[in-house]
Structure formats: structure tokens, C-alpha cells
Coordinates of C-alpha atoms and ligand atoms in Angstrom, one line a residue:
M19 CA -39.4 12.8 -4.8
T20 CA -37.9 13.9 -1.5
P21 CA -39.2 11.9 1.4
A22 CA -41.0 13.8 4.1
A23 CA -39.7 14.1 7.7
V24 CA -39.8 10.8 9.6
D25 CA -40.4 10.5 13.4
L26 CA -38.4 7.9 15.1
P27 CA -39.7 7.2 18.6
A28 CA -37.4 4.3 19.3
I29 CA -34.0 2.9 18.4
E30 CA -33.2 -0.8 19.0
L31 CA -29.6 -2.1 19.3
R32 CA -28.7 -5.7 19.0
E33 CA -25.4 -7.4 19.2
V34 CA -25.4 -10.3 16.8
A35 CA -23.0 -13.3 16.5
L36 CA -22.7 -15.4 13.4
P37 CA -20.2 -18.2 12.8
L38 CA -17.9 -17.7 9.8
V39 CA -17.4 -20.4 7.2
R40 CA -13.6 -20.2 8.0
P41 CA -11.5 -18.2 10.4
F42 CA -10.3 -14.9 8.9
R43 CA -6.7 -14.1 9.7
T44 CA -5.0 -10.7 9.0
S45 CA -1.8 -9.1 10.3
F46 CA -3.6 -8.1 13.5
G47 CA -5.2 -11.3 14.5
E48 CA -7.9 -14.0 13.7
E49 CA -11.7 -13.8 13.8
R50 CA -13.6 -17.1 14.1
D51 CA -17.1 -15.6 14.3
K52 CA -18.6 -12.3 13.2
R53 CA -19.9 -10.0 15.9
A54 CA -21.7 -6.8 15.0
I55 CA -24.1 -4.3 16.4
L56 CA -27.3 -3.8 14.4
V57 CA -29.1 -0.5 14.8
R58 CA -32.8 -0.5 14.0
A59 CA -34.5 2.9 13.7
I60 CA -38.1 2.4 14.5
G61 CA -40.6 4.9 13.0
D62 CA -44.4 5.0 13.2
D63 CA -44.7 3.8 9.6
T64 CA -41.2 2.9 8.7
E65 CA -38.0 1.3 10.0
G66 CA -34.4 1.2 9.0
W67 CA -31.3 -0.9 9.6
G68 CA -27.6 -0.1 10.0
E69 CA -24.6 -2.2 10.9
C70 CA -21.8 -1.2 13.1
V71 CA -18.5 -2.7 11.9
A72 CA -16.4 -2.1 15.0
S73 CA -14.5 -5.4 15.8
V74 CA -14.5 -7.1 19.2
E75 CA -11.0 -5.7 19.9
P76 CA -9.6 -2.3 18.9
R77 CA -7.0 -3.6 16.4
Y78 CA -8.2 -2.4 13.0
S79 CA -8.9 1.0 14.5
E80 CA -9.4 2.4 18.0
E81 CA -13.1 1.6 17.9
W82 CA -14.3 -1.7 19.4
L83 CA -17.7 -3.3 19.8
G84 CA -18.1 -2.7 23.5
G85 CA -17.3 0.9 23.2
A86 CA -19.5 1.4 20.2
W87 CA -22.4 -0.1 22.0
L88 CA -22.0 2.4 24.9
A89 CA -21.6 5.3 22.5
L90 CA -24.7 4.3 20.6
E91 CA -26.8 3.6 23.7
R92 CA -25.8 6.6 25.8
L93 CA -24.9 9.3 23.4
I94 CA -25.9 8.8 19.8
A95 CA -29.3 7.2 20.0
P96 CA -30.7 9.7 22.6
S97 CA -29.5 12.6 20.4
V98 CA -31.2 11.2 17.3
L99 CA -34.4 10.5 19.2
A100 CA -34.5 14.2 20.2
G101 CA -35.8 15.4 16.7
A102 CA -37.6 14.5 13.5
V103 CA -35.3 13.6 10.6
K104 CA -36.1 16.0 7.8
R105 CA -33.1 15.5 5.7
P106 CA -30.7 12.5 5.5
G107 CA -27.7 14.5 6.5
Q108 CA -29.4 15.6 9.6
A109 CA -29.2 12.2 11.4
L110 CA -25.7 13.0 12.7
E111 CA -26.0 16.8 13.2
G112 CA -26.6 16.4 16.9
V113 CA -23.6 14.2 17.5
Q114 CA -20.9 16.3 15.7
W115 CA -19.5 17.2 19.2
I116 CA -18.6 13.5 19.8
R117 CA -15.0 13.1 18.7
G118 CA -14.4 9.9 16.7
H119 CA -16.7 6.9 17.2
R120 CA -17.1 6.9 13.4
M121 CA -18.3 3.3 13.1
A122 CA -21.0 3.9 15.7
K123 CA -22.1 7.1 14.1
A124 CA -22.1 5.4 10.6
A125 CA -24.4 2.6 11.9
M126 CA -26.9 5.1 13.2
E127 CA -26.8 7.2 10.1
A128 CA -27.3 4.1 8.0
A129 CA -30.4 3.1 10.0
V130 CA -31.9 6.6 9.9
L131 CA -31.1 7.0 6.2
D132 CA -32.7 3.6 5.4
A133 CA -35.9 4.5 7.3
W134 CA -36.1 7.8 5.6
L135 CA -35.5 6.4 2.1
R136 CA -38.0 3.5 2.7
A137 CA -40.6 6.1 3.8
G138 CA -40.1 7.9 0.5
G139 CA -39.8 4.8 -1.7
L140 CA -36.2 5.6 -2.9
T141 CA -33.3 3.2 -3.1
L142 CA -30.0 4.0 -1.4
S143 CA -28.3 3.7 -4.8
E144 CA -30.6 6.3 -6.4
H145 CA -30.0 8.6 -3.4
L146 CA -26.3 8.3 -4.0
G147 CA -26.5 8.9 -7.7
G148 CA -25.7 5.3 -8.6
V149 CA -25.1 4.5 -12.2
R150 CA -25.1 0.7 -12.4
D151 CA -27.3 -2.1 -11.2
R152 CA -24.5 -4.7 -11.0
V153 CA -21.1 -4.3 -9.5
P154 CA -17.9 -6.3 -10.0
C155 CA -16.7 -8.2 -7.0
G156 CA -13.4 -9.3 -5.6
V157 CA -12.6 -11.4 -2.6
S158 CA -10.2 -10.9 0.4
V159 CA -8.3 -14.0 1.3
G160 CA -7.1 -14.4 4.9
I161 CA -3.6 -15.6 5.8
A162 CA -3.7 -19.4 5.5
P163 CA -1.6 -22.0 7.4
T164 CA 0.1 -23.1 4.1
I165 CA 0.5 -21.8 0.6
E166 CA -1.3 -25.0 -0.7
A167 CA -4.3 -24.2 1.5
M168 CA -4.3 -20.6 0.3
L169 CA -4.1 -21.7 -3.4
E170 CA -6.9 -24.1 -2.9
E171 CA -9.1 -21.4 -1.4
I172 CA -8.2 -18.9 -4.2
R173 CA -9.0 -21.5 -6.9
S174 CA -12.4 -22.0 -5.4
Y175 CA -13.1 -18.3 -5.5
L176 CA -11.9 -18.0 -9.1
A177 CA -14.2 -20.9 -10.1
K178 CA -17.1 -18.8 -8.7
G179 CA -16.1 -15.9 -10.8
Y180 CA -14.5 -13.4 -8.4
R181 CA -12.6 -10.8 -10.5
R182 CA -9.8 -9.9 -8.1
I183 CA -8.0 -11.7 -5.3
K184 CA -6.7 -9.7 -2.3
L185 CA -4.1 -11.5 -0.2
K186 CA -3.5 -10.5 3.4
I187 CA 0.2 -10.2 4.2
E188 CA 2.2 -9.8 7.4
P189 CA 5.9 -9.7 8.1
G190 CA 7.3 -13.2 7.5
R191 CA 4.3 -14.2 5.3
D192 CA 4.6 -11.9 2.4
L193 CA 7.0 -12.2 -0.6
A194 CA 7.2 -16.0 -0.8
V195 CA 3.5 -16.4 -0.5
V196 CA 2.7 -13.7 -3.1
R197 CA 5.3 -15.0 -5.5
A198 CA 3.9 -18.5 -5.2
V199 CA 0.4 -17.2 -6.0
R200 CA 1.6 -15.1 -9.0
E201 CA 3.5 -18.2 -10.4
A202 CA 0.5 -20.5 -9.9
L203 CA -2.0 -18.0 -11.3
P204 CA -0.2 -15.6 -13.5
D205 CA -3.3 -14.1 -15.2
T206 CA -5.3 -13.5 -12.0
P207 CA -5.5 -9.8 -10.9
V208 CA -4.0 -9.9 -7.4
S209 CA -3.6 -7.2 -4.7
V210 CA -2.1 -7.4 -1.2
D211 CA -3.2 -5.8 2.1
A212 CA -0.8 -5.4 5.0
N213 CA -3.1 -3.6 7.4
G214 CA -0.3 -1.2 8.3
A215 CA 2.0 -4.0 9.5
Y216 CA 5.3 -2.6 8.0
T217 CA 7.6 0.4 8.4
P218 CA 9.7 2.5 6.0
A219 CA 12.6 0.1 6.9
D220 CA 10.7 -2.5 4.9
T221 CA 11.1 -0.6 1.6
P222 CA 13.3 -3.4 0.1
L223 CA 10.4 -5.8 0.6
F224 CA 8.0 -3.5 -1.3
E225 CA 10.6 -3.0 -4.0
A226 CA 10.6 -6.8 -4.4
L227 CA 6.8 -6.9 -4.4
D228 CA 6.9 -4.2 -7.0
E229 CA 8.3 -6.7 -9.5
L230 CA 5.3 -9.0 -9.3
G231 CA 2.7 -6.9 -11.3
L232 CA 0.2 -6.5 -8.4
M233 CA -2.9 -4.5 -8.9
M234 CA -2.1 -2.6 -5.7
I235 CA -0.6 -2.7 -2.3
E236 CA -3.1 -1.7 0.4
Q237 CA -2.2 0.1 3.6
P238 CA 1.5 -1.0 3.7
L239 CA 2.4 1.4 6.5
D240 CA 0.9 2.7 9.8
V241 CA -2.4 4.5 9.7
E242 CA -0.8 7.8 10.7
D243 CA 2.1 7.7 8.2
L244 CA 0.8 9.7 5.2
T245 CA 4.2 11.2 4.5
D246 CA 5.9 7.8 4.6
H247 CA 3.3 6.4 2.3
A248 CA 4.0 9.3 -0.1
A249 CA 7.7 8.5 0.0
L250 CA 7.1 4.8 -0.6
Q251 CA 4.6 5.5 -3.5
A252 CA 7.3 7.7 -5.1
R253 CA 9.6 4.6 -5.2
L254 CA 7.1 2.1 -6.5
R255 CA 5.4 1.6 -9.9
T256 CA 2.7 -0.4 -8.1
T257 CA -0.3 1.6 -6.9
I258 CA -0.6 2.2 -3.2
C259 CA -4.2 2.0 -1.9
L260 CA -5.0 3.5 1.4
D261 CA -7.6 2.0 3.8
E262 CA -7.1 2.7 7.5
S263 CA -5.4 6.1 6.9
I264 CA -8.5 7.6 5.2
R265 CA -10.9 8.5 8.0
S266 CA -12.7 11.4 6.2
S267 CA -13.0 13.3 3.0
R268 CA -10.4 15.7 4.4
D269 CA -7.9 12.8 4.9
A270 CA -8.7 11.8 1.3
E271 CA -7.8 15.3 0.0
A272 CA -4.6 15.3 2.0
A273 CA -3.5 11.9 0.9
I274 CA -4.1 12.7 -2.7
R275 CA -2.4 16.1 -2.5
L276 CA 0.7 14.4 -0.8
G277 CA 0.8 11.6 -3.4
A278 CA 0.4 9.1 -0.5
C279 CA -1.8 6.8 -2.7
R280 CA -3.2 6.4 -6.1
V281 CA -6.4 4.5 -5.1
I282 CA -8.7 4.7 -2.1
N283 CA -10.6 1.9 -0.4
I284 CA -13.9 3.4 0.9
K285 CA -15.6 1.9 4.0
P286 CA -18.5 3.8 5.4
G287 CA -17.8 2.7 9.0
R288 CA -14.2 3.9 8.8
V289 CA -15.1 7.4 7.5
G290 CA -18.2 7.9 9.7
G291 CA -21.1 7.3 7.4
I292 CA -22.6 6.6 4.0
L293 CA -22.8 10.3 3.3
E294 CA -19.1 11.0 4.2
S295 CA -18.3 8.0 1.9
K296 CA -20.0 9.8 -0.9
R297 CA -17.9 12.9 -0.1
V298 CA -14.7 10.7 -0.2
H299 CA -15.9 9.4 -3.5
D300 CA -16.5 12.9 -4.9
V301 CA -13.1 14.2 -3.8
A302 CA -11.4 11.2 -5.5
L303 CA -13.5 11.4 -8.6
Q304 CA -12.6 15.1 -8.9
A305 CA -8.9 14.3 -8.6
G306 CA -9.1 11.3 -11.0
V307 CA -8.3 8.8 -8.3
P308 CA -10.2 5.5 -8.7
V309 CA -11.9 4.1 -5.6
W310 CA -13.5 0.8 -4.6
I311 CA -15.7 -0.3 -1.7
G312 CA -14.0 -2.3 1.0
G313 CA -15.5 -4.7 3.5
M314 CA -15.5 -5.5 7.2
L315 CA -17.0 -9.0 6.9
E316 CA -20.4 -7.4 7.2
T317 CA -23.7 -9.3 7.4
G318 CA -26.2 -8.8 4.6
V319 CA -27.3 -5.5 6.3
G320 CA -24.0 -3.8 5.9
R321 CA -23.2 -5.4 2.6
A322 CA -26.4 -4.1 1.0
A323 CA -25.3 -0.6 1.8
N324 CA -21.8 -1.3 0.4
L325 CA -23.3 -2.6 -2.8
A326 CA -25.3 0.7 -3.2
L327 CA -22.1 2.7 -2.6
A328 CA -20.4 0.5 -5.2
S329 CA -22.9 1.7 -7.8
M330 CA -21.5 5.3 -7.7
P331 CA -19.8 6.5 -10.9
G332 CA -16.2 6.8 -9.5
V333 CA -16.1 3.2 -8.1
T334 CA -14.3 1.7 -11.0
L335 CA -12.4 -1.2 -9.3
P336 CA -13.8 -4.5 -8.0
G337 CA -14.5 -4.2 -4.2
D338 CA -14.3 -6.6 -1.2
T339 CA -18.1 -7.1 -1.3
S340 CA -18.3 -10.8 -1.7
A341 CA -21.3 -13.1 -1.6
S342 CA -22.9 -14.4 1.6
D343 CA -21.4 -17.9 1.2
R344 CA -17.9 -16.5 1.4
Y345 CA -18.6 -15.4 5.0
F346 CA -21.4 -17.3 6.6
P347 CA -23.1 -20.7 6.5
E348 CA -26.2 -18.6 6.9
D349 CA -26.5 -14.9 6.5
L350 CA -28.8 -12.6 8.5
T351 CA -30.6 -11.5 5.4
K352 CA -31.7 -13.2 2.2
P353 CA -28.3 -14.4 0.8
F354 CA -26.3 -12.3 -1.6
V355 CA -25.3 -14.4 -4.6
L356 CA -22.4 -13.9 -7.0
D357 CA -23.2 -14.2 -10.7
P358 CA -20.8 -16.4 -12.7
D359 CA -19.5 -13.2 -14.4
G360 CA -18.2 -12.0 -11.0
T361 CA -20.8 -9.4 -10.4
M362 CA -23.5 -8.9 -7.7
A363 CA -26.8 -7.1 -8.1
V364 CA -27.3 -3.8 -6.3
P365 CA -30.4 -4.2 -4.1
R366 CA -33.5 -2.8 -5.8
G367 CA -35.9 -2.3 -2.9
P368 CA -36.3 1.0 -1.1
G369 CA -33.6 2.1 1.3
I370 CA -30.9 -0.6 1.6
G371 CA -33.3 -3.0 0.0
V372 CA -32.9 -5.8 2.5
A373 CA -33.7 -6.4 6.2
P374 CA -32.7 -9.2 8.6
L375 CA -34.9 -12.3 8.4
P376 CA -36.8 -12.3 11.7
S377 CA -36.0 -15.9 12.7
R378 CA -32.3 -15.5 11.8
L379 CA -32.2 -12.3 13.8
E380 CA -33.6 -13.9 16.9
A381 CA -31.2 -16.9 16.6
C382 CA -28.2 -14.6 16.3
T383 CA -29.0 -12.0 18.9
A384 CA -26.6 -12.0 21.9
R385 CA -28.0 -8.9 23.6
R386 CA -30.5 -6.2 22.8
T387 CA -31.8 -3.0 24.2
T388 CA -34.3 -0.3 23.1
V389 CA -33.7 3.4 23.6
T390 CA -36.8 5.5 23.5
S391 CA -37.5 9.3 23.4
P392 CA -37.2 10.8 26.9
Ligands
SMG7 O1 -15.6 -8.0 4.1 O2 -14.6 -9.4 2.7 C1 -14.6 -8.6 3.7 C2 -13.3 -8.4 4.3 C3 -12.4 -7.5 3.5 O3 -10.1 -7.7 4.0 C4 -11.1 -7.2 4.3 N1 -11.2 -6.3 5.2 O4 -8.3 -4.2 5.9 O5 -9.6 -4.3 4.2 C5 -9.3 -4.7 5.3 C6 -10.0 -5.8 6.0 C7 -10.4 -5.5 7.4 C8 -11.1 -6.6 8.1 S1 -11.0 -6.4 9.8 C9 -12.4 -7.3 10.3
MG8 MG1 -7.6 -3.1 4.2

């Protein structure tokens, strides 16, 4: 059944703040608490939720929370309020002229899509052509102060069942750390993620990492260096996975054509939406390139959508979608729980299948505003 058009007379924006269970350190800095913008599309008989993954500072990409808030409040929400949403892809039609701001657009699309699917009683996974109701999960491990601390953290994740460990690396904290982990846990599938912290001059380092039997090396070089990634991939047996460099399905096509990667990490915020994520997936599937769903330390709202994306047929590798207790003492939604076999259930309710718990939402809200039709 195709849901009917939904009228959305108002859009609420909330900035939320949640403490993390432990600081998350990457090559571009450390986060101690999670801040996000939640978009709530309010219809007469339905509502929908989306999460904007822009970080507080523009380090992962040029987007940042303060800028995304303004883009949503002043440009994106007024444009969506101007018309009824008859088809899911329509939510962002009026904002095509806005260059960039993909994370802000993705959050709005997610909220509208959720409202539309809820109105029609369809799950997001069904809408995306999902083929599984449980998905295998990995976990991303931040840079720790010592190797011992990192090993302890990793062992606790393995005990819970996680199927793949991703280590964050940065210049100076790379080869020795990864070697120590491989030696301590030789049978554990391990990947590394550099968040673009290296240059082609670091090729000897990657050749050394190439000897360690890693599942993949994620975003070793700068976001704009597709050709350098292609040259590096040609020298390595280890698969290169691109994250930051893939901002659209066109980027995915180009990267695959150039041989810049053999795997793609899909994040809906980075590529400007859930529907564009499906297009990246389709391009990769067509080319025989495996994909997995990444994470941006989302609250349960964003994670629910990521789990639905992970149910698509071409998502054949464990993602960074971990359980609520890996991130927060208390999530915004009903907690997501990892099964001992290292899988999580794809939400079964209509739309994204979850919503923020009202009392948690109030407790975590730092600011809010409501944009209404003019
Ligand atoms: O959601 O578990 C998660 C985090 C996964 O490592 C993760 N994300 O480059 O893939 C990545 C990073 C970006 C995090 S920036 C906040
Ligand atoms: Mg990454």
C-alpha cells in the first residue's frame, strides 16, 4: 500500500545533549557528550522523527550543529511546510537549490519519511526493500590512553558478541597499537579508521598495516583525495573503505570507477538522506562492492533508521550500529540491545519504529523551536 499525502503544519527542532558512557576520541578530537538536533515533523494525524548528525564543530565534515540548526530553521523547514508530501522523495525537492547541508537535509527527510510511513503503516525497512530482520553489528573503539585500556574495552565488547572491532588510528598511534591488538586477539575481525589523517607520504605505514590481515582500512587519506586513494589501494591487498569521501551516489560511482575503494561505509547524514543512501547502496550492489552502515554516535532515533538501512540486500558487512549501552547511560528511546550472537533486531513498528521517550526528551532538550506554515 502506498501511503496517502500527509499535511505537515509544523516542524519542531530540538537540540539534545546526552552524556556518553566514555569519551570518544578520533584523529580529529574528543567528544564527551553527544549533541544532536532532532527534527519532529508534526502532521494532523501522524508525526515523524529524524536526527541530524552534524557535530558541534566542523571537523568530520564542513557541517556543524549551529549551522545545521540555522539551515533547518530558516531554509529547510519553511520549504517543507510549503506543501503536502505526496511521495517520500518529495520532502527535499524544494531544497535542491541549497548547496551542501546534507546532514540537515537528511534529518528533515528522515522526519518526513517517518511521518509518511507511519501514516501508511509501513516500516522503513519494507520501504527500502529490506531482506533481513536482524543485522550483524560491529563496534568502533575510540583512541584510548593506553593499549591496555583499549584491550580491556575491546574484550568487553567481544564478550557481548560484537562481530567486528574498528580501531580509530591517528599519526603516532597506529602501527604499534594495531599490532598489539592483532597479537592479543588474533582471531578477531579488526578494521582501522583514520578519518583522513594521513597523506600519500604515509604509504610505508599502510604497507606495514597491510601485513596485519585487517578487514579494511577506512578513509586513510583526505576526503578530497580519490585519486590518491586509488593509488594507495593499488599497492595494498587490504581493502580500502571510503567514508568521508562518499557524499553522494555520484561520488560512489566515481570512487568505484577509479578503484579508490573496495568497500563503502554508508551514512545517511553524510550523503544527504536515507533515499540517497539507498542509491549509494544500489550503485555499489550493481558494481559488486559490499557496503555497511556507519554510525555518528546517534541516539536511538538515528540508530533506528540505520538499522533499517542495514536490512538492505547489499549490506553484507557488520556496521557501526552498536547497542544503546555502548554510547549512553540512558538513550533517548527504548534501548537497543545486542543479542549474544552479535546481531540487533531491525525495528518492526511503522516508520523508523521508535520515538523518543517523552520524559527523556524533556530531560535532554537544550533548546527548541517550532516552525509553522506561514
Ligand atoms: O556510531 O558507533 C558509532 C561511531 C562510529 O566511528 C564511528 N564514526 O568516521 O566512522 C567514523 C566515525 C565518525 C564519528 S564522528 C562523531
Ligand atoms: Mg569513518
